[in-house]
Each structure stands twice: as C-alpha cells, then as structure tokens.
Amino acid sequence: MSARRLRPQPLTREAFAPYGDVIVADAGSEHFTINYGQTERYHNLATVDVAESDGAPIISLFRSTPLAQPVSLRIMERHPLGSQAFYPLSPRPYLVVVAPPGDFDADKVEVFLAQPGQGVNYRKGVWHHYCLALEDVSDFLVVDRKGPGNNCDEVELPDAPWTIDL
Amino acid sequence: MSARRLRPQPLTREAFAPYGDVIVADAGSEHFTINYGQTERYHNLATVDVAESDGAPIISLFRSTPLAQPVSLRIMERHPLGSQAFYPLSPRPYLVVVAPPGDFDADKVEVFLAQPGQGVNYRKGVWHHYCLALEDVSDFLVVDRKGPGNNCDEVELPDAPWTIDL
C-alpha cells in the first residue's frame, strides 16, 4: 500500500461526535444570561474526564509551530486515562486528525479543519495527532490530566508519511 | 463613608498570589518541549479545584459586554465549592476585582488590570467581581465546577457604587 493522502472536512459537532466535543459559542450550545445581564454563558461545552487513577484537571498553554507544507503525518497518540481539550487562542485555522478509540484502525483516520473560535475535546482514548497549527506559530489553551500512570500511547502510521491536501 | 474610587494595578503572579493563579505563557512558567519539537508546553498553570461535594470540571465560554464608563461596582461574589478560571479570547484588557476569602472585608478589595494573554484562576472562596470586559464585547474561556450544592454567595459593597479610575 502506498502512502496516503487525506483531505480535511469542516469541523462540526455532528461529524466530530464520535471523537468528543466541539467547543464553540453558537446557537447550538446551551447558553443563558448571567452577571446581571452583562454575560452570556455558553455552558458546559466539554466533558472533562480526567479523574481515573487519581487524575486531576490542569490548565496549560501550548505554543505550536506549524509543520512544513505539505503537512505530513507519521505518528498518532492517545491518552488512555483522560480527555484532552484544545482551544485556539490565535486567529488561525488548525488541523484535527483523529481515529476511533480501541485498536488503531488506519482506515478510520479522519481529518478536520478547525476554524478560529472552534475548540476540540478529545474523549479519553481517542487516537489523535498532536497539535497541528497552520500558517504561523499559534497558541492553544489545553485542559487535560495530571496524575499517576502512563497516559500516552503512540502508534506509527503504516506507510508513513501520510500527506494532508489543504 | 462616601463611595470609593479604586485604581487598578498591573496583574502579576506575585501581586495576585493571595487570590489564585495568573495563567500566562512566559519564562516564569514551567515549560518544556513536546510533540517532536513542534510545541512548547507551558504546564499546569492553574490549580483546578472543583471536586468538593461531588463537583466536576467543565469548560464554558463567556461572552461579556463591558459596563458603561466609569465602571461602577455594586456586588461581589464567591464560589465556596470550587475554583474558577478565566482566559481572555479577545485581544483586549479586562478588569479583575478581588478580596480575600473568609468574611468579606471591604477594606481589602484590590483591582488588577489584566492584559490580553493573561488569564486568572480564582481560588475556591476568593471574593471577586463578575467578568469585567473593557472596550468591546469580549469572550473568555472558563473552567469551573458543576455539581450539587450552592456554589455562589454574593455580598453588596458598602456605599455602592464604587468606581474604578482607569
């Protein structure tokens, strides 16, 4: 089998549902007014699931440099003990590459193009590529797990590298 | 006593330490390189403390409209069961008004001017004013608690409104 070429699809709640949450303030989110009318709260947009094996939630910032174009992929990873949320802080799109949890299935890898203002929360155990900034160095706010135990598995893509057609 | 006028101070980790964490990617944060060299991780910048009384962490987005100038304050609040983190998503400064936990002491209210890229995490029980956007409608990513129990107390400022001199 020759190296694969993947094409991103738009990131929507529906398409991403098998992998986790899309974090976005839109009409499709539960929202209500607080702070004596000054604030609209788009509520509980992601399930932070990090308590397994004495885990606890932490907030970190990631500063990611884009890969050279064309973007080529070799490795995917998963966090068996906790969810991991990314929210973009830079006004640039980024790539989200995922595959279902369980035994890694190379035929089920999907690529999404996330727009500024759209975050993602990978459910526990979902295979994903590491943070794929586009255009320029970009910051992300990350909510994931600290705690004991091995929380990162990696798998090598067959016939790597795979290429993303943007 | 006549109504008070407050002046903001710059938001720094040191000055804010009695109230919680400043969430910022700078040399003063623990940081290290991950993702095969592509990402710098500014690690564990806030203590998310929401487990009390069967609480769980959630991620929300707040869209806040600034108060009219001059900014005047009447009420402060605290969350006795959990921390609450705010990270600004809009490139604008905002105000942070706090007082120490325990019985509310009007003489101990402090005001900070947070810059874009600086988030705050209020420790459990720290008195604070609700989200005070400046200049224009601004979004914030919020990490706080869901769960049973009353998690919001309010107190009225004596001789309200108090005014902030910007």
mmCIF file of C-alpha atoms in Angstrom:
data_model
loop_
_atom_site.group_PDB
_atom_site.id
_atom_site.type_symbol
_atom_site.label_atom_id
_atom_site.label_comp_id
_atom_site.label_asym_id
_atom_site.label_seq_id
_atom_site.Cartn_x
_atom_site.Cartn_y
_atom_site.Cartn_z
ATOM 1 C CA MET A 1 0.000 0.000 0.000
ATOM 2 C CA SER A 2 1.335 3.406 -0.876
ATOM 3 C CA ALA A 3 1.395 6.428 1.412
ATOM 4 C CA ARG A 4 -1.993 8.008 1.868
ATOM 5 C CA ARG A 5 -3.270 11.458 1.124
ATOM 6 C CA LEU A 6 -6.035 12.838 3.318
ATOM 7 C CA ARG A 7 -8.378 15.745 2.734
ATOM 8 C CA PRO A 8 -9.873 17.686 5.650
ATOM 9 C CA GLN A 9 -13.581 18.096 6.196
ATOM 10 C CA PRO A 10 -15.180 21.020 8.063
ATOM 11 C CA LEU A 11 -15.302 20.620 11.858
ATOM 12 C CA THR A 12 -18.900 20.289 13.031
ATOM 13 C CA ARG A 13 -20.400 18.899 16.231
ATOM 14 C CA GLU A 14 -22.176 16.189 14.298
ATOM 15 C CA ALA A 15 -19.157 14.973 12.343
ATOM 16 C CA PHE A 16 -16.874 15.114 15.400
ATOM 17 C CA ALA A 17 -19.323 13.441 17.804
ATOM 18 C CA PRO A 18 -17.594 10.018 17.698
ATOM 19 C CA TYR A 19 -14.385 11.621 18.963
ATOM 20 C CA GLY A 20 -15.524 14.194 21.505
ATOM 21 C CA ASP A 21 -16.816 17.745 21.831
ATOM 22 C CA VAL A 22 -16.550 20.818 19.633
ATOM 23 C CA ILE A 23 -16.127 23.827 21.933
ATOM 24 C CA VAL A 24 -17.836 26.804 20.324
ATOM 25 C CA ALA A 25 -20.144 29.617 21.389
ATOM 26 C CA ASP A 26 -23.023 29.267 18.974
ATOM 27 C CA ALA A 27 -26.759 28.774 18.889
ATOM 28 C CA GLY A 28 -26.276 25.004 19.139
ATOM 29 C CA SER A 29 -24.785 25.329 22.635
ATOM 30 C CA GLU A 30 -26.761 25.515 25.878
ATOM 31 C CA HIS A 31 -26.495 29.180 26.853
ATOM 32 C CA PHE A 32 -28.052 31.610 29.286
ATOM 33 C CA THR A 33 -27.552 35.107 30.616
ATOM 34 C CA ILE A 34 -25.676 35.751 33.871
ATOM 35 C CA ASN A 35 -23.877 38.615 35.603
ATOM 36 C CA TYR A 36 -26.950 40.868 35.792
ATOM 37 C CA GLY A 37 -27.299 40.793 32.035
ATOM 38 C CA GLN A 38 -23.672 41.515 31.144
ATOM 39 C CA THR A 39 -22.590 37.996 30.133
ATOM 40 C CA GLU A 40 -23.923 35.176 28.004
ATOM 41 C CA ARG A 41 -22.688 31.824 29.330
ATOM 42 C CA TYR A 42 -22.235 29.051 26.754
ATOM 43 C CA HIS A 43 -22.357 26.302 29.278
ATOM 44 C CA ASN A 44 -20.559 23.020 29.802
ATOM 45 C CA LEU A 45 -19.236 22.666 26.277
ATOM 46 C CA ALA A 46 -16.832 19.826 27.046
ATOM 47 C CA THR A 47 -16.802 16.781 29.290
ATOM 48 C CA VAL A 48 -13.540 16.957 31.208
ATOM 49 C CA ASP A 49 -12.969 13.302 32.126
ATOM 50 C CA VAL A 50 -9.648 13.047 33.943
ATOM 51 C CA ALA A 51 -10.402 11.547 37.355
ATOM 52 C CA GLU A 52 -9.369 7.955 36.502
ATOM 53 C CA SER A 53 -6.392 6.620 38.512
ATOM 54 C CA ASP A 54 -6.285 9.654 40.816
ATOM 55 C CA GLY A 55 -6.031 12.123 37.953
ATOM 56 C CA ALA A 56 -6.818 15.821 38.318
ATOM 57 C CA PRO A 57 -7.587 18.542 35.749
ATOM 58 C CA ILE A 58 -4.927 21.078 34.800
ATOM 59 C CA ILE A 59 -4.835 24.109 32.514
ATOM 60 C CA SER A 60 -1.798 24.575 30.277
ATOM 61 C CA LEU A 61 -0.884 26.694 27.257
ATOM 62 C CA PHE A 62 0.641 25.131 24.128
ATOM 63 C CA ARG A 63 2.660 27.212 21.670
ATOM 64 C CA SER A 64 2.816 25.223 18.435
ATOM 65 C CA THR A 65 4.914 25.721 15.328
ATOM 66 C CA PRO A 66 3.333 24.520 12.071
ATOM 67 C CA LEU A 67 4.849 21.584 10.225
ATOM 68 C CA ALA A 68 6.268 22.347 6.814
ATOM 69 C CA GLN A 69 3.835 22.123 3.906
ATOM 70 C CA PRO A 70 2.654 19.734 2.669
ATOM 71 C CA VAL A 71 1.735 18.567 6.184
ATOM 72 C CA SER A 72 2.931 15.005 6.605
ATOM 73 C CA LEU A 73 1.989 12.653 9.446
ATOM 74 C CA ARG A 74 3.897 9.737 10.943
ATOM 75 C CA ILE A 75 2.575 9.135 14.450
ATOM 76 C CA MET A 76 -0.706 9.257 16.310
ATOM 77 C CA GLU A 77 -1.270 9.148 20.051
ATOM 78 C CA ARG A 78 -3.983 8.559 22.615
ATOM 79 C CA HIS A 79 -4.424 9.334 26.304
ATOM 80 C CA PRO A 80 -5.947 6.228 27.890
ATOM 81 C CA LEU A 81 -6.576 7.909 31.246
ATOM 82 C CA GLY A 82 -8.185 11.191 30.305
ATOM 83 C CA SER A 83 -9.805 13.629 27.920
ATOM 84 C CA GLN A 84 -7.784 16.475 26.396
ATOM 85 C CA ALA A 85 -9.284 19.787 25.277
ATOM 86 C CA PHE A 86 -7.679 22.318 22.925
ATOM 87 C CA TYR A 87 -8.994 25.828 22.369
ATOM 88 C CA PRO A 88 -7.260 28.065 19.783
ATOM 89 C CA LEU A 89 -6.020 31.421 21.077
ATOM 90 C CA SER A 90 -4.648 32.611 17.734
ATOM 91 C CA PRO A 91 -6.912 33.758 14.885
ATOM 92 C CA ARG A 92 -5.852 30.943 12.592
ATOM 93 C CA PRO A 93 -7.300 27.596 11.497
ATOM 94 C CA TYR A 94 -5.679 24.331 12.573
ATOM 95 C CA LEU A 95 -5.925 20.642 11.733
ATOM 96 C CA VAL A 96 -7.505 17.904 13.834
ATOM 97 C CA VAL A 97 -6.631 14.302 12.927
ATOM 98 C CA VAL A 98 -8.468 11.528 14.782
ATOM 99 C CA ALA A 99 -9.322 7.847 14.777
ATOM 100 C CA PRO A 100 -11.755 5.915 16.983
ATOM 101 C CA PRO A 101 -10.666 4.533 20.359
ATOM 102 C CA GLY A 102 -9.715 0.887 20.720
ATOM 103 C CA ASP A 103 -7.277 -0.900 18.424
ATOM 104 C CA PHE A 104 -5.906 1.647 15.978
ATOM 105 C CA ASP A 105 -7.521 1.295 12.554
ATOM 106 C CA ALA A 106 -5.631 3.160 9.841
ATOM 107 C CA ASP A 107 -8.661 3.007 7.555
ATOM 108 C CA LYS A 108 -10.677 5.080 10.009
ATOM 109 C CA VAL A 109 -8.436 8.126 10.307
ATOM 110 C CA GLU A 110 -10.343 11.370 9.689
ATOM 111 C CA VAL A 111 -9.073 14.929 9.259
ATOM 112 C CA PHE A 112 -10.977 18.085 10.230
ATOM 113 C CA LEU A 113 -10.157 21.704 9.515
ATOM 114 C CA ALA A 114 -10.961 23.710 12.656
ATOM 115 C CA GLN A 115 -11.687 27.399 12.335
ATOM 116 C CA PRO A 116 -10.641 30.137 14.798
ATOM 117 C CA GLY A 117 -13.062 30.046 17.718
ATOM 118 C CA GLN A 118 -13.598 26.289 17.445
ATOM 119 C CA GLY A 119 -12.001 24.145 20.130
ATOM 120 C CA VAL A 120 -11.999 20.361 20.387
ATOM 121 C CA ASN A 121 -12.092 17.992 23.341
ATOM 122 C CA TYR A 122 -10.770 14.502 22.609
ATOM 123 C CA ARG A 123 -12.616 11.884 24.594
ATOM 124 C CA LYS A 124 -10.475 9.536 26.693
ATOM 125 C CA GLY A 125 -8.701 7.022 24.478
ATOM 126 C CA VAL A 126 -9.454 8.692 21.127
ATOM 127 C CA TRP A 127 -6.480 8.462 18.760
ATOM 128 C CA HIS A 128 -5.314 11.862 17.554
ATOM 129 C CA HIS A 129 -2.352 13.576 16.004
ATOM 130 C CA TYR A 130 -0.512 16.144 18.074
ATOM 131 C CA CYS A 131 -1.431 19.806 17.734
ATOM 132 C CA LEU A 132 -1.274 20.864 14.056
ATOM 133 C CA ALA A 133 -1.076 24.643 13.842
ATOM 134 C CA LEU A 134 -1.305 26.215 10.400
ATOM 135 C CA GLU A 135 0.128 29.398 8.866
ATOM 136 C CA ASP A 136 2.130 30.621 11.869
ATOM 137 C CA VAL A 137 3.065 29.831 15.461
ATOM 138 C CA SER A 138 -0.235 29.511 17.339
ATOM 139 C CA ASP A 139 -1.227 29.241 20.980
ATOM 140 C CA PHE A 140 -3.815 26.864 22.404
ATOM 141 C CA LEU A 141 -5.343 26.597 25.848
ATOM 142 C CA VAL A 142 -5.324 22.958 26.934
ATOM 143 C CA VAL A 143 -7.329 21.218 29.666
ATOM 144 C CA ASP A 144 -6.053 17.736 30.391
ATOM 145 C CA ARG A 145 -4.915 15.431 33.178
ATOM 146 C CA LYS A 146 -2.116 15.218 35.673
ATOM 147 C CA GLY A 147 -1.674 12.173 37.831
ATOM 148 C CA PRO A 148 -0.046 8.773 38.132
ATOM 149 C CA GLY A 149 0.097 6.163 35.403
ATOM 150 C CA ASN A 150 1.024 6.043 31.725
ATOM 151 C CA ASN A 151 -1.310 8.382 29.888
ATOM 152 C CA CYS A 152 0.204 8.379 26.406
ATOM 153 C CA ASP A 153 0.345 5.599 23.829
ATOM 154 C CA GLU A 154 1.712 6.134 20.334
ATOM 155 C CA VAL A 155 1.225 4.284 17.090
ATOM 156 C CA GLU A 156 3.144 4.638 13.842
ATOM 157 C CA LEU A 157 1.052 5.173 10.726
ATOM 158 C CA PRO A 158 1.540 2.385 8.157
ATOM 159 C CA ASP A 159 3.438 3.536 5.055
ATOM 160 C CA ALA A 160 4.222 6.871 6.688
ATOM 161 C CA PRO A 161 4.373 9.682 5.949
ATOM 162 C CA TRP A 162 0.751 10.428 5.144
ATOM 163 C CA THR A 163 0.061 13.766 3.494
ATOM 164 C CA ILE A 164 -2.770 16.221 4.030
ATOM 165 C CA ASP A 165 -4.094 18.026 0.974
ATOM 166 C CA LEU A 166 -5.137 21.520 2.023
ATOM 167 C CA MET B 1 -18.303 56.838 54.424
ATOM 168 C CA SER B 2 -18.599 58.026 50.856
ATOM 169 C CA ALA B 3 -18.444 55.804 47.793
ATOM 170 C CA ARG B 4 -14.965 54.561 46.984
ATOM 171 C CA ARG B 5 -12.792 55.022 43.970
ATOM 172 C CA LEU B 6 -10.351 52.264 43.090
ATOM 173 C CA ARG B 7 -7.339 52.308 40.820
ATOM 174 C CA PRO B 8 -6.120 49.159 39.077
ATOM 175 C CA GLN B 9 -2.630 47.763 39.469
ATOM 176 C CA PRO B 10 -0.854 45.619 36.868
ATOM 177 C CA LEU B 11 -1.657 41.897 37.053
ATOM 178 C CA THR B 12 1.419 39.928 38.099
ATOM 179 C CA ARG B 13 1.804 36.457 39.605
ATOM 180 C CA GLU B 14 3.303 37.917 42.757
ATOM 181 C CA ALA B 15 0.589 40.501 43.379
ATOM 182 C CA PHE B 16 -2.192 38.052 42.555
ATOM 183 C CA ALA B 17 -0.783 35.138 44.595
ATOM 184 C CA PRO B 18 -3.193 35.613 47.543
ATOM 185 C CA TYR B 19 -6.148 35.121 45.199
ATOM 186 C CA GLY B 20 -5.040 32.410 42.801
ATOM 187 C CA ASP B 21 -3.076 31.813 39.612
ATOM 188 C CA VAL B 22 -2.148 34.034 36.673
ATOM 189 C CA ILE B 23 -2.368 31.910 33.518
ATOM 190 C CA VAL B 24 0.281 33.117 31.109
ATOM 191 C CA ALA B 25 2.890 31.565 28.803
ATOM 192 C CA ASP B 26 6.067 33.270 29.934
ATOM 193 C CA ALA B 27 9.516 32.497 31.257
ATOM 194 C CA GLY B 28 8.119 32.331 34.793
ATOM 195 C CA SER B 29 6.017 29.263 33.929
ATOM 196 C CA GLU B 30 7.226 25.667 33.984
ATOM 197 C CA HIS B 31 7.598 24.802 30.305
ATOM 198 C CA PHE B 32 9.102 22.098 28.148
ATOM 199 C CA THR B 33 9.131 20.931 24.543
ATOM 200 C CA ILE B 34 6.783 18.188 23.312
ATOM 201 C CA ASN B 35 5.329 16.938 20.023
ATOM 202 C CA TYR B 36 8.719 16.073 18.490
ATOM 203 C CA GLY B 37 9.884 19.650 18.858
ATOM 204 C CA GLN B 38 6.805 21.356 17.410
ATOM 205 C CA THR B 39 5.200 22.558 20.663
ATOM 206 C CA GLU B 40 6.289 24.308 23.836
ATOM 207 C CA ARG B 41 4.053 23.264 26.736
ATOM 208 C CA TYR B 42 3.564 25.863 29.499
ATOM 209 C CA HIS B 43 2.490 23.356 32.041
ATOM 210 C CA ASN B 44 -0.083 23.215 34.811
ATOM 211 C CA LEU B 45 -0.645 26.951 35.064
ATOM 212 C CA ALA B 46 -3.723 26.749 37.273
ATOM 213 C CA THR B 47 -4.956 24.538 40.086
ATOM 214 C CA VAL B 48 -8.442 23.420 39.095
ATOM 215 C CA ASP B 49 -10.016 22.627 42.474
ATOM 216 C CA VAL B 50 -13.630 21.618 41.890
ATOM 217 C CA ALA B 51 -14.011 18.116 43.328
ATOM 218 C CA GLU B 52 -15.623 19.153 46.634
ATOM 219 C CA SER B 53 -19.188 17.878 47.177
ATOM 220 C CA ASP B 54 -19.100 15.678 44.061
ATOM 221 C CA GLY B 55 -18.139 18.538 41.757
ATOM 222 C CA ALA B 56 -16.641 18.022 38.305
ATOM 223 C CA PRO B 57 -14.729 20.369 35.976
ATOM 224 C CA ILE B 58 -16.462 21.914 32.972
ATOM 225 C CA ILE B 59 -15.355 24.181 30.130
ATOM 226 C CA SER B 60 -17.625 27.066 29.135
ATOM 227 C CA LEU B 61 -17.353 30.230 27.048
ATOM 228 C CA PHE B 62 -18.457 33.608 28.424
ATOM 229 C CA ARG B 63 -19.353 36.480 26.091
ATOM 230 C CA SER B 64 -19.245 39.650 28.185
ATOM 231 C CA THR B 65 -20.430 43.162 27.414
ATOM 232 C CA PRO B 66 -18.475 45.956 29.142
ATOM 233 C CA LEU B 67 -20.184 48.070 31.775
ATOM 234 C CA ALA B 68 -20.620 51.734 30.907
ATOM 235 C CA GLN B 69 -17.713 54.013 31.851
ATOM 236 C CA PRO B 70 -16.870 54.931 34.503
ATOM 237 C CA VAL B 71 -17.034 51.283 35.636
ATOM 238 C CA SER B 72 -19.072 51.125 38.824
ATOM 239 C CA LEU B 73 -19.348 48.140 41.152
ATOM 240 C CA ARG B 74 -22.155 47.089 43.481
ATOM 241 C CA ILE B 75 -21.822 43.363 44.152
ATOM 242 C CA MET B 76 -19.092 40.810 44.654
ATOM 243 C CA GLU B 77 -19.398 37.028 44.659
ATOM 244 C CA ARG B 78 -17.532 33.909 45.678
ATOM 245 C CA HIS B 79 -17.735 30.234 44.813
ATOM 246 C CA PRO B 80 -17.353 28.313 48.058
ATOM 247 C CA LEU B 81 -17.115 24.912 46.362
ATOM 248 C CA GLY B 82 -14.644 25.495 43.580
ATOM 249 C CA SER B 83 -12.016 27.457 41.709
ATOM 250 C CA GLN B 84 -12.941 29.417 38.572
ATOM 251 C CA ALA B 85 -10.517 30.180 35.756
ATOM 252 C CA PHE B 86 -10.942 32.861 33.063
ATOM 253 C CA TYR B 87 -8.780 33.126 29.972
ATOM 254 C CA PRO B 88 -9.346 36.057 27.558
ATOM 255 C CA LEU B 89 -10.045 35.118 23.939
ATOM 256 C CA SER B 90 -10.329 38.680 22.667
ATOM 257 C CA PRO B 91 -7.288 40.954 22.230
ATOM 258 C CA ARG B 92 -8.425 43.423 24.879
ATOM 259 C CA PRO B 93 -7.578 44.112 28.515
ATOM 260 C CA TYR B 94 -10.099 43.422 31.286
ATOM 261 C CA LEU B 95 -10.514 44.153 34.978
ATOM 262 C CA VAL B 96 -10.102 41.738 37.874
ATOM 263 C CA VAL B 97 -11.568 42.790 41.234
ATOM 264 C CA VAL B 98 -10.869 40.546 44.232
ATOM 265 C CA ALA B 99 -10.890 40.332 48.009
ATOM 266 C CA PRO B 100 -9.512 37.618 50.294
ATOM 267 C CA PRO B 101 -11.607 34.554 51.210
ATOM 268 C CA GLY B 102 -13.411 34.394 54.532
ATOM 269 C CA ASP B 103 -15.627 37.172 55.870
ATOM 270 C CA PHE B 104 -15.812 39.887 53.227
ATOM 271 C CA ASP B 105 -13.610 42.853 54.122
ATOM 272 C CA ALA B 106 -14.372 45.953 52.042
ATOM 273 C CA ASP B 107 -11.029 47.472 53.002
ATOM 274 C CA LYS B 108 -9.188 44.644 51.280
ATOM 275 C CA VAL B 109 -10.679 44.887 47.800
ATOM 276 C CA GLU B 110 -7.999 45.073 45.097
ATOM 277 C CA VAL B 111 -8.294 45.799 41.377
ATOM 278 C CA PHE B 112 -5.982 44.445 38.671
ATOM 279 C CA LEU B 113 -5.780 45.361 35.006
ATOM 280 C CA ALA B 114 -5.248 42.133 33.049
ATOM 281 C CA GLN B 115 -3.665 42.305 29.623
ATOM 282 C CA PRO B 116 -4.552 40.166 26.593
ATOM 283 C CA GLY B 117 -2.906 36.762 27.040
ATOM 284 C CA GLN B 118 -3.211 36.875 30.840
ATOM 285 C CA GLY B 119 -5.810 34.623 32.417
ATOM 286 C CA VAL B 120 -6.737 34.325 36.074
ATOM 287 C CA ASN B 121 -7.843 31.417 38.223
ATOM 288 C CA TYR B 122 -9.730 32.403 41.378
ATOM 289 C CA ARG B 123 -9.021 30.034 44.222
ATOM 290 C CA LYS B 124 -12.054 28.468 45.904
ATOM 291 C CA GLY B 125 -13.819 31.028 48.107
ATOM 292 C CA VAL B 126 -11.968 34.121 46.834
ATOM 293 C CA TRP B 127 -14.324 37.101 46.553
ATOM 294 C CA HIS B 128 -14.390 38.573 43.045
ATOM 295 C CA HIS B 129 -16.465 40.759 40.815
ATOM 296 C CA TYR B 130 -18.081 39.191 37.785
ATOM 297 C CA CYS B 131 -16.300 39.326 34.447
ATOM 298 C CA LEU B 132 -15.396 42.956 33.600
ATOM 299 C CA ALA B 133 -14.666 43.228 29.888
ATOM 300 C CA LEU B 134 -13.336 46.538 28.609
ATOM 301 C CA GLU B 135 -13.623 48.382 25.286
ATOM 302 C CA ASP B 136 -15.918 45.928 23.485
ATOM 303 C CA VAL B 137 -17.775 42.630 23.830
ATOM 304 C CA SER B 138 -15.136 40.053 24.754
ATOM 305 C CA ASP B 139 -15.054 36.277 25.032
ATOM 306 C CA PHE B 140 -13.453 34.280 27.828
ATOM 307 C CA LEU B 141 -12.828 30.567 28.211
ATOM 308 C CA VAL B 142 -13.915 29.499 31.695
ATOM 309 C CA VAL B 143 -13.022 26.366 33.662
ATOM 310 C CA ASP B 144 -15.180 25.926 36.736
ATOM 311 C CA ARG B 145 -17.392 23.450 38.555
ATOM 312 C CA LYS B 146 -20.661 21.666 38.000
ATOM 313 C CA GLY B 147 -22.241 19.659 40.755
ATOM 314 C CA PRO B 148 -24.632 19.707 43.687
ATOM 315 C CA GLY B 149 -24.749 22.382 46.370
ATOM 316 C CA ASN B 150 -24.848 26.179 46.494
ATOM 317 C CA ASN B 151 -21.695 27.447 44.836
ATOM 318 C CA CYS B 152 -22.369 31.190 44.700
ATOM 319 C CA ASP B 153 -22.562 33.705 47.539
ATOM 320 C CA GLU B 154 -22.967 37.416 46.917
ATOM 321 C CA VAL B 155 -22.210 40.458 49.027
ATOM 322 C CA GLU B 156 -23.246 44.068 48.438
ATOM 323 C CA LEU B 157 -20.440 46.616 48.559
ATOM 324 C CA PRO B 158 -20.969 49.205 51.318
ATOM 325 C CA ASP B 159 -21.830 52.660 49.982
ATOM 326 C CA ALA B 160 -22.158 51.296 46.436
ATOM 327 C CA PRO B 161 -21.500 52.052 43.704
ATOM 328 C CA TRP B 162 -17.735 52.026 43.844
ATOM 329 C CA THR B 163 -15.945 53.484 40.842
ATOM 330 C CA ILE B 164 -12.822 52.329 39.042
ATOM 331 C CA ASP B 165 -10.485 55.036 37.752
ATOM 332 C CA LEU B 166 -8.937 53.794 34.531
#
